[in-house]
Coordinates of C-alpha atoms and ligand atoms in Angstrom, one line a residue:
M1 CA -0.9 24.7 17.0
Q2 CA -3.3 21.6 15.9
I3 CA -1.9 19.2 13.3
P4 CA -4.2 16.3 12.4
Y5 CA -2.3 13.1 11.3
L6 CA -3.9 13.4 7.6
D7 CA -6.4 16.1 6.6
L8 CA -8.3 14.9 3.8
K9 CA -10.4 18.0 3.1
R10 CA -7.2 20.0 2.9
I11 CA -5.7 17.3 0.2
N12 CA -9.0 17.5 -1.8
A13 CA -9.6 21.2 -1.9
C14 CA -6.3 21.5 -3.7
H15 CA -8.4 20.2 -6.7
N16 CA -11.5 21.7 -8.6
L17 CA -13.4 18.4 -7.9
S18 CA -17.1 19.8 -7.5
G19 CA -16.7 20.6 -11.5
R20 CA -15.7 17.0 -12.3
L21 CA -18.4 15.3 -10.1
S22 CA -21.0 17.8 -11.8
A23 CA -20.1 16.7 -15.1
V24 CA -20.3 13.0 -14.1
L25 CA -23.8 13.5 -12.7
E26 CA -25.0 15.5 -15.6
S27 CA -23.7 12.8 -18.0
G28 CA -26.2 10.2 -16.9
W29 CA -23.6 7.5 -17.2
Y30 CA -22.2 6.1 -13.8
L31 CA -20.2 2.7 -14.6
K32 CA -18.1 1.7 -17.4
G33 CA -18.0 4.9 -19.4
K34 CA -15.4 7.3 -20.8
E35 CA -14.0 8.4 -17.1
I36 CA -12.9 4.8 -16.2
L37 CA -11.4 4.4 -19.8
Q38 CA -9.6 7.6 -19.5
F39 CA -8.2 7.0 -15.9
E40 CA -7.1 3.3 -16.8
Q41 CA -5.1 4.7 -19.8
A42 CA -3.5 7.8 -17.8
F43 CA -2.6 5.3 -14.5
A44 CA -1.0 2.5 -16.9
T45 CA 1.0 5.3 -18.6
Y46 CA 1.8 6.7 -15.0
C47 CA 2.8 3.2 -13.9
H48 CA 4.9 2.3 -17.2
T49 CA 2.8 -0.8 -17.5
Q50 CA 0.6 -2.0 -20.7
Y51 CA -2.4 -2.4 -18.6
C52 CA -4.6 -1.0 -15.9
A53 CA -8.0 -2.3 -14.9
G54 CA -10.0 -0.1 -12.2
V55 CA -11.6 -2.2 -9.6
G56 CA -13.7 -1.7 -6.3
S57 CA -10.8 -1.6 -3.5
G58 CA -7.0 -2.6 -2.8
L59 CA -8.4 -5.8 -1.4
D60 CA -10.3 -6.6 -4.6
A61 CA -7.1 -5.7 -6.7
L62 CA -5.2 -8.4 -4.7
T63 CA -7.8 -10.8 -4.6
L64 CA -8.5 -10.5 -8.4
I65 CA -4.9 -11.0 -9.3
L66 CA -4.7 -14.0 -7.3
L67 CA -7.8 -15.7 -8.8
A68 CA -6.5 -14.7 -12.1
C69 CA -3.4 -16.7 -11.3
K70 CA -5.3 -19.7 -10.7
E71 CA -7.2 -19.3 -14.0
M72 CA -3.9 -19.1 -15.7
G73 CA -2.8 -22.1 -14.1
L74 CA 0.1 -20.5 -12.2
V75 CA -1.0 -21.5 -8.7
K76 CA -3.6 -23.9 -7.5
D77 CA -5.6 -24.7 -4.3
G78 CA -3.2 -25.1 -1.4
N79 CA -0.4 -23.5 -2.6
E80 CA 1.5 -21.4 -0.6
V81 CA 2.1 -17.5 -0.9
I82 CA 5.0 -15.8 0.9
I83 CA 3.6 -12.5 2.5
P84 CA 4.8 -10.2 5.5
S85 CA 3.0 -10.2 9.0
L86 CA 3.8 -6.5 8.9
T87 CA 1.2 -5.2 6.8
F88 CA -2.6 -4.2 6.7
V89 CA -4.9 -7.2 6.8
A90 CA -6.2 -7.1 3.2
T91 CA -2.8 -8.7 2.2
I92 CA -3.4 -11.9 4.0
E93 CA -7.2 -11.9 3.3
A94 CA -6.7 -11.7 -0.4
V95 CA -4.4 -15.0 -0.2
L96 CA -7.1 -16.7 2.0
R97 CA -10.1 -15.6 -0.3
A98 CA -8.3 -16.8 -3.2
G99 CA -8.1 -20.5 -1.6
L100 CA -4.3 -20.3 -1.2
T101 CA -2.1 -20.7 1.8
P102 CA -0.3 -17.7 3.6
R103 CA 3.3 -18.3 5.0
L104 CA 4.2 -15.2 7.2
C105 CA 7.8 -13.7 6.5
E106 CA 10.1 -11.3 8.5
V107 CA 11.0 -7.7 7.5
N108 CA 14.2 -6.2 6.7
P109 CA 15.2 -3.7 9.5
Q110 CA 16.2 -1.1 6.6
T111 CA 12.9 -0.6 4.9
C112 CA 10.4 -2.8 7.1
T113 CA 9.5 -4.4 3.8
M114 CA 9.7 -8.3 3.3
D115 CA 13.3 -9.6 3.7
A116 CA 14.6 -11.5 0.8
D117 CA 16.9 -14.0 2.8
E118 CA 13.9 -14.8 5.1
A119 CA 11.6 -15.4 2.4
E120 CA 14.0 -17.9 0.6
R121 CA 14.2 -19.6 3.7
L122 CA 10.4 -20.3 3.6
V123 CA 10.3 -21.5 -0.1
N124 CA 9.2 -24.9 -0.4
R125 CA 7.7 -27.4 -3.1
R126 CA 4.5 -25.9 -2.5
T127 CA 5.5 -22.0 -3.1
R128 CA 4.6 -20.7 -6.1
L129 CA 4.3 -16.9 -5.3
L130 CA 5.9 -14.0 -3.4
L131 CA 3.7 -11.1 -2.3
P132 CA 5.7 -8.4 -0.6
V133 CA 4.3 -5.1 0.2
Q134 CA 5.7 -1.7 -0.4
L135 CA 5.1 -0.8 3.3
Y136 CA 5.2 3.0 4.2
G137 CA 6.0 3.5 0.3
C138 CA 9.4 1.8 0.3
D139 CA 10.3 -0.4 -2.5
I140 CA 10.8 -3.9 -2.3
D141 CA 14.1 -5.5 -1.7
R142 CA 15.4 -6.0 -5.0
R143 CA 17.1 -9.3 -4.1
L144 CA 13.3 -10.7 -3.8
L145 CA 13.2 -10.8 -7.5
D146 CA 16.6 -13.1 -7.6
V147 CA 15.0 -15.3 -5.2
A148 CA 11.6 -15.4 -7.5
E149 CA 14.0 -16.3 -10.3
T150 CA 16.1 -18.8 -8.9
H151 CA 13.1 -20.8 -7.6
G152 CA 10.7 -20.0 -10.4
L153 CA 8.1 -17.8 -8.4
E154 CA 5.8 -15.6 -9.6
V155 CA 5.9 -11.9 -7.9
V156 CA 2.9 -9.8 -7.1
V157 CA 3.3 -6.7 -5.2
D158 CA 0.8 -5.1 -2.7
A159 CA 1.3 -1.5 -3.9
A160 CA -1.2 0.0 -1.8
Q161 CA 0.8 2.5 -0.2
A162 CA 3.3 3.1 -2.9
H163 CA 1.7 5.1 -5.9
G164 CA 4.6 6.7 -7.8
L165 CA 7.4 3.8 -7.3
K166 CA 8.4 2.4 -10.5
H167 CA 7.1 -0.9 -11.9
H168 CA 9.6 -3.6 -11.8
P169 CA 9.4 -5.4 -15.5
Q170 CA 9.6 -9.0 -13.5
V171 CA 6.6 -8.2 -11.3
L172 CA 3.5 -9.9 -12.7
A173 CA 1.0 -7.4 -11.4
D174 CA 0.9 -4.6 -8.9
A175 CA -2.4 -4.0 -6.6
Y176 CA -3.3 -0.4 -5.9
S177 CA -5.7 0.7 -3.4
F178 CA -7.2 4.5 -3.9
Y179 CA -8.7 4.3 -0.2
P180 CA -9.1 8.0 0.4
A181 CA -5.8 8.3 2.8
K182 CA -3.6 6.7 0.2
N183 CA -1.0 8.8 -1.8
L184 CA -3.6 8.7 -4.8
G185 CA -6.9 8.7 -2.9
A186 CA -10.5 8.6 -4.0
L187 CA -13.6 10.2 -2.3
G188 CA -14.5 6.4 -1.1
D189 CA -13.2 3.1 -2.1
G190 CA -11.4 2.1 -5.3
G191 CA -8.5 0.2 -6.4
A192 CA -6.4 -1.0 -9.7
V193 CA -4.5 -3.8 -11.3
T194 CA -1.6 -2.8 -13.3
T195 CA 0.2 -5.3 -15.2
D196 CA 2.2 -6.0 -18.6
N197 CA 0.4 -9.3 -19.0
G198 CA -2.6 -9.2 -21.5
Q199 CA -4.0 -12.6 -20.4
L200 CA -4.1 -11.4 -16.9
D201 CA -5.5 -8.1 -17.2
R202 CA -8.3 -9.9 -19.3
I203 CA -8.9 -12.4 -16.5
V204 CA -9.1 -9.5 -13.8
R205 CA -11.5 -7.6 -15.9
C206 CA -13.7 -10.5 -16.6
L207 CA -13.8 -11.7 -13.1
A208 CA -14.5 -8.3 -11.7
N209 CA -17.5 -8.1 -13.7
Y210 CA -19.4 -11.2 -12.7
G211 CA -17.0 -13.3 -15.0
S212 CA -18.6 -11.9 -18.1
E213 CA -16.9 -10.2 -21.1
E214 CA -20.2 -10.2 -23.0
K215 CA -23.4 -9.2 -21.6
Y216 CA -25.5 -12.0 -20.0
T217 CA -22.9 -14.5 -20.9
H218 CA -20.8 -15.8 -17.9
R219 CA -17.6 -17.7 -18.7
L220 CA -16.5 -17.7 -15.2
R221 CA -17.7 -17.2 -11.6
G222 CA -16.9 -13.8 -10.7
L223 CA -17.7 -11.0 -8.5
N224 CA -18.8 -7.5 -8.8
S225 CA -15.7 -5.0 -8.3
R226 CA -15.9 -2.0 -10.2
L227 CA -14.4 1.7 -9.9
D228 CA -17.2 4.0 -11.0
E229 CA -17.2 7.2 -13.1
L230 CA -17.3 9.7 -9.9
Q231 CA -14.2 7.9 -8.5
A232 CA -12.4 7.7 -11.9
A233 CA -13.1 11.4 -12.6
V234 CA -11.5 12.3 -9.1
L235 CA -8.5 10.2 -9.6
S236 CA -7.8 11.5 -13.0
S237 CA -7.7 14.8 -11.5
K238 CA -5.5 13.9 -8.6
L239 CA -3.3 12.0 -10.5
N240 CA -2.1 15.1 -12.3
T241 CA -0.4 16.4 -8.9
L242 CA 0.7 12.8 -7.8
D243 CA 4.3 13.4 -8.7
Q244 CA 4.3 16.8 -7.1
D245 CA 2.5 15.6 -3.8
N246 CA 5.2 12.8 -3.8
R247 CA 7.9 15.4 -3.9
R248 CA 6.7 17.3 -1.0
R249 CA 6.5 14.2 1.1
N250 CA 10.0 13.5 0.1
H251 CA 11.1 17.1 1.1
L252 CA 9.3 16.7 4.7
A253 CA 10.9 13.2 5.0
Q254 CA 14.3 14.7 4.2
R255 CA 13.8 17.5 6.9
Y256 CA 12.7 14.9 9.4
L257 CA 15.8 12.9 8.7
K258 CA 18.1 16.1 8.9
E259 CA 16.6 18.0 11.8
I260 CA 15.3 15.4 14.0
E261 CA 17.8 14.5 16.8
W262 CA 17.7 11.0 16.2
Q263 CA 20.8 9.8 18.2
R264 CA 20.5 12.0 21.3
L265 CA 16.6 10.9 21.5
E266 CA 17.6 7.1 20.5
L267 CA 15.1 7.3 17.8
D268 CA 15.3 5.2 14.4
T269 CA 13.7 5.2 11.2
I270 CA 13.7 3.6 8.0
H271 CA 16.6 3.8 5.6
P272 CA 15.2 3.1 2.0
D273 CA 16.7 3.5 -1.5
S274 CA 13.6 4.4 -2.9
C275 CA 10.3 5.7 -1.2
V276 CA 7.1 7.7 -1.7
Y277 CA 6.8 8.1 2.2
H278 CA 3.1 7.1 2.5
V279 CA 3.9 7.0 6.2
F280 CA 6.8 8.4 8.1
P281 CA 8.1 6.1 10.9
V282 CA 10.0 6.7 14.0
F283 CA 10.9 3.7 16.2
T284 CA 11.5 4.0 19.9
D285 CA 11.0 2.0 23.2
R286 CA 9.5 5.3 24.6
R287 CA 6.7 5.3 21.8
D288 CA 3.5 5.7 24.0
P289 CA 5.2 8.6 26.0
L290 CA 6.4 10.3 22.8
K291 CA 2.7 9.6 21.6
D292 CA 1.1 11.3 24.4
H293 CA 3.9 14.3 24.4
L294 CA 3.0 15.0 20.9
K295 CA -0.7 14.6 21.3
N296 CA -0.4 17.5 24.3
R297 CA 1.1 19.9 22.0
G298 CA -1.5 19.6 19.3
I299 CA 0.1 16.9 17.0
E300 CA -1.9 13.7 16.1
T301 CA 0.1 10.7 15.2
L302 CA -0.9 6.9 14.2
L303 CA 0.5 3.5 14.7
H304 CA 1.5 1.4 11.3
Y305 CA 0.4 -1.1 12.8
P306 CA -0.1 -2.0 16.5
L307 CA -0.5 -5.7 16.1
P308 CA 1.2 -8.1 13.3
V309 CA -0.9 -10.3 11.2
H310 CA 0.0 -13.4 13.3
R311 CA -1.1 -11.6 16.5
Q312 CA -4.6 -10.5 15.2
E313 CA -7.7 -12.5 16.9
A314 CA -9.0 -13.2 13.3
Y315 CA -5.8 -15.0 12.1
R316 CA -3.7 -15.8 14.9
S317 CA -4.9 -19.5 15.5
R318 CA -3.2 -20.4 12.2
F319 CA -0.2 -19.0 13.1
A320 CA 0.5 -20.5 16.8
E321 CA 4.0 -21.5 16.0
V322 CA 5.1 -18.4 14.2
S323 CA 7.6 -16.0 15.6
L324 CA 8.8 -12.8 14.0
P325 CA 10.8 -10.9 16.5
L326 CA 11.7 -7.9 14.4
T327 CA 7.9 -7.7 13.1
E328 CA 6.9 -7.7 16.9
Q329 CA 9.5 -5.1 17.9
I330 CA 8.3 -2.6 15.0
C331 CA 4.7 -3.0 16.2
R332 CA 5.7 -2.2 19.7
T333 CA 8.1 0.7 18.8
E334 CA 6.6 2.7 15.9
L335 CA 5.0 5.8 15.7
S336 CA 4.0 7.7 12.4
L337 CA 4.3 11.4 12.2
P338 CA 2.2 13.7 10.0
I339 CA 3.5 13.7 6.3
G340 CA 0.5 14.9 4.1
P341 CA 1.7 17.0 0.8
Y342 CA 0.1 20.0 1.9
L343 CA 1.8 20.1 5.3
S344 CA 3.7 23.5 5.6
D345 CA 7.2 24.1 6.2
E346 CA 6.1 25.9 9.4
E347 CA 4.0 22.9 10.6
A348 CA 7.1 20.6 10.0
S349 CA 9.4 22.8 12.0
Y350 CA 6.7 22.7 15.0
I351 CA 6.6 18.9 14.7
I352 CA 10.3 18.4 14.7
R353 CA 10.8 21.1 17.6
Q354 CA 8.3 19.2 19.6
V355 CA 9.8 15.8 18.9
N356 CA 13.3 17.3 19.8
A357 CA 11.9 18.7 23.0
F358 CA 10.7 15.0 24.1
Ligands
PLP1 C1 -4.8 0.3 2.3 C2 -4.0 -1.1 2.0 C3 -4.8 -2.2 1.5 C4 -6.1 -2.4 1.1 O1 -6.9 -1.4 0.5 P1 -8.5 -1.0 0.4 O2 -8.8 -0.3 -0.8 O3 -8.8 -0.5 1.8 O4 -9.2 -2.6 0.6 C5 -4.0 -3.2 1.2 N1 -2.5 -3.4 1.5 C6 -2.0 -2.4 2.2 C7 -0.6 -2.6 2.4 C8 -2.9 -1.3 2.4 O5 -2.3 -0.3 3.2

């Protein structure tokens, strides 16, 4: 049996996308039309937020939220934002692009998301914002919301891996990515900002459109970051099956949890309260041999992530003093099993058998 980590062709074949794409082509209107309006409304409803603004990517969604926070006077140059080091680099890149100072935080062993106690230890008088990541599709540690309240901090969530988790009313804004491999993926790049804050929504839209609300009048210095009509049409179609897809991911995760011989193999995984299983991680000191074993039996796996942010060449000079032992251990021991929503029970059984044979 051959099982790729993720088969995007198979995911997209479940939707009649050619019809939707042709309709947009025929319409002669490719940006800021009815498809994006429709998708923004549908995604806001889905997320239980008042507003949704489609943007060019997940990185842009994060960057635009932070720039809007500056316009609103919630943060200023040099203020600190606490983020996990166990994440995709977009999280730190957005903080740096917005002219803010990232502080890297340790994660919680239960969920691999930012640890509330460790975050609280990093709070000082320059801290204004917590930016946790719903890594692997796991929800944030709710105690982070208490830490934010105690210290008067805003919370922005990197929800790029977590389409389908509930929005926390205390969170100022959630940043989504529609990179093709995400739980809700486009046929290219895309992203969205969801929020209940009307002012933030207005500023994000303005900044994403060259700082303009009225054609050829530019109130702010902005950028060009738009979700186009083709991608919006694809996403509207795929949003219809997102809950069903996430239930399938959860079913596969429950099988892995029950049927993999965790103790005998000295393996571990996450133990979340709430998760949409964008990634199903297993942790083992024999990670590389397990990866090879599965590869030789036709099963492709990935690593999330082989290096934490503070060990990446592009960022490490800023963090020479930073030591995050748990994060580093996770990067050394993590292996992601296939968990696409189309994966059959036979394929899951095969994966489980081959892991147990290791
Ligand atoms: C995918 C991802 C992003 C960035 O999304 P892009 O659309 O590729 O810019 C940000 N954060 C996390 C945690 C991600 O997984």
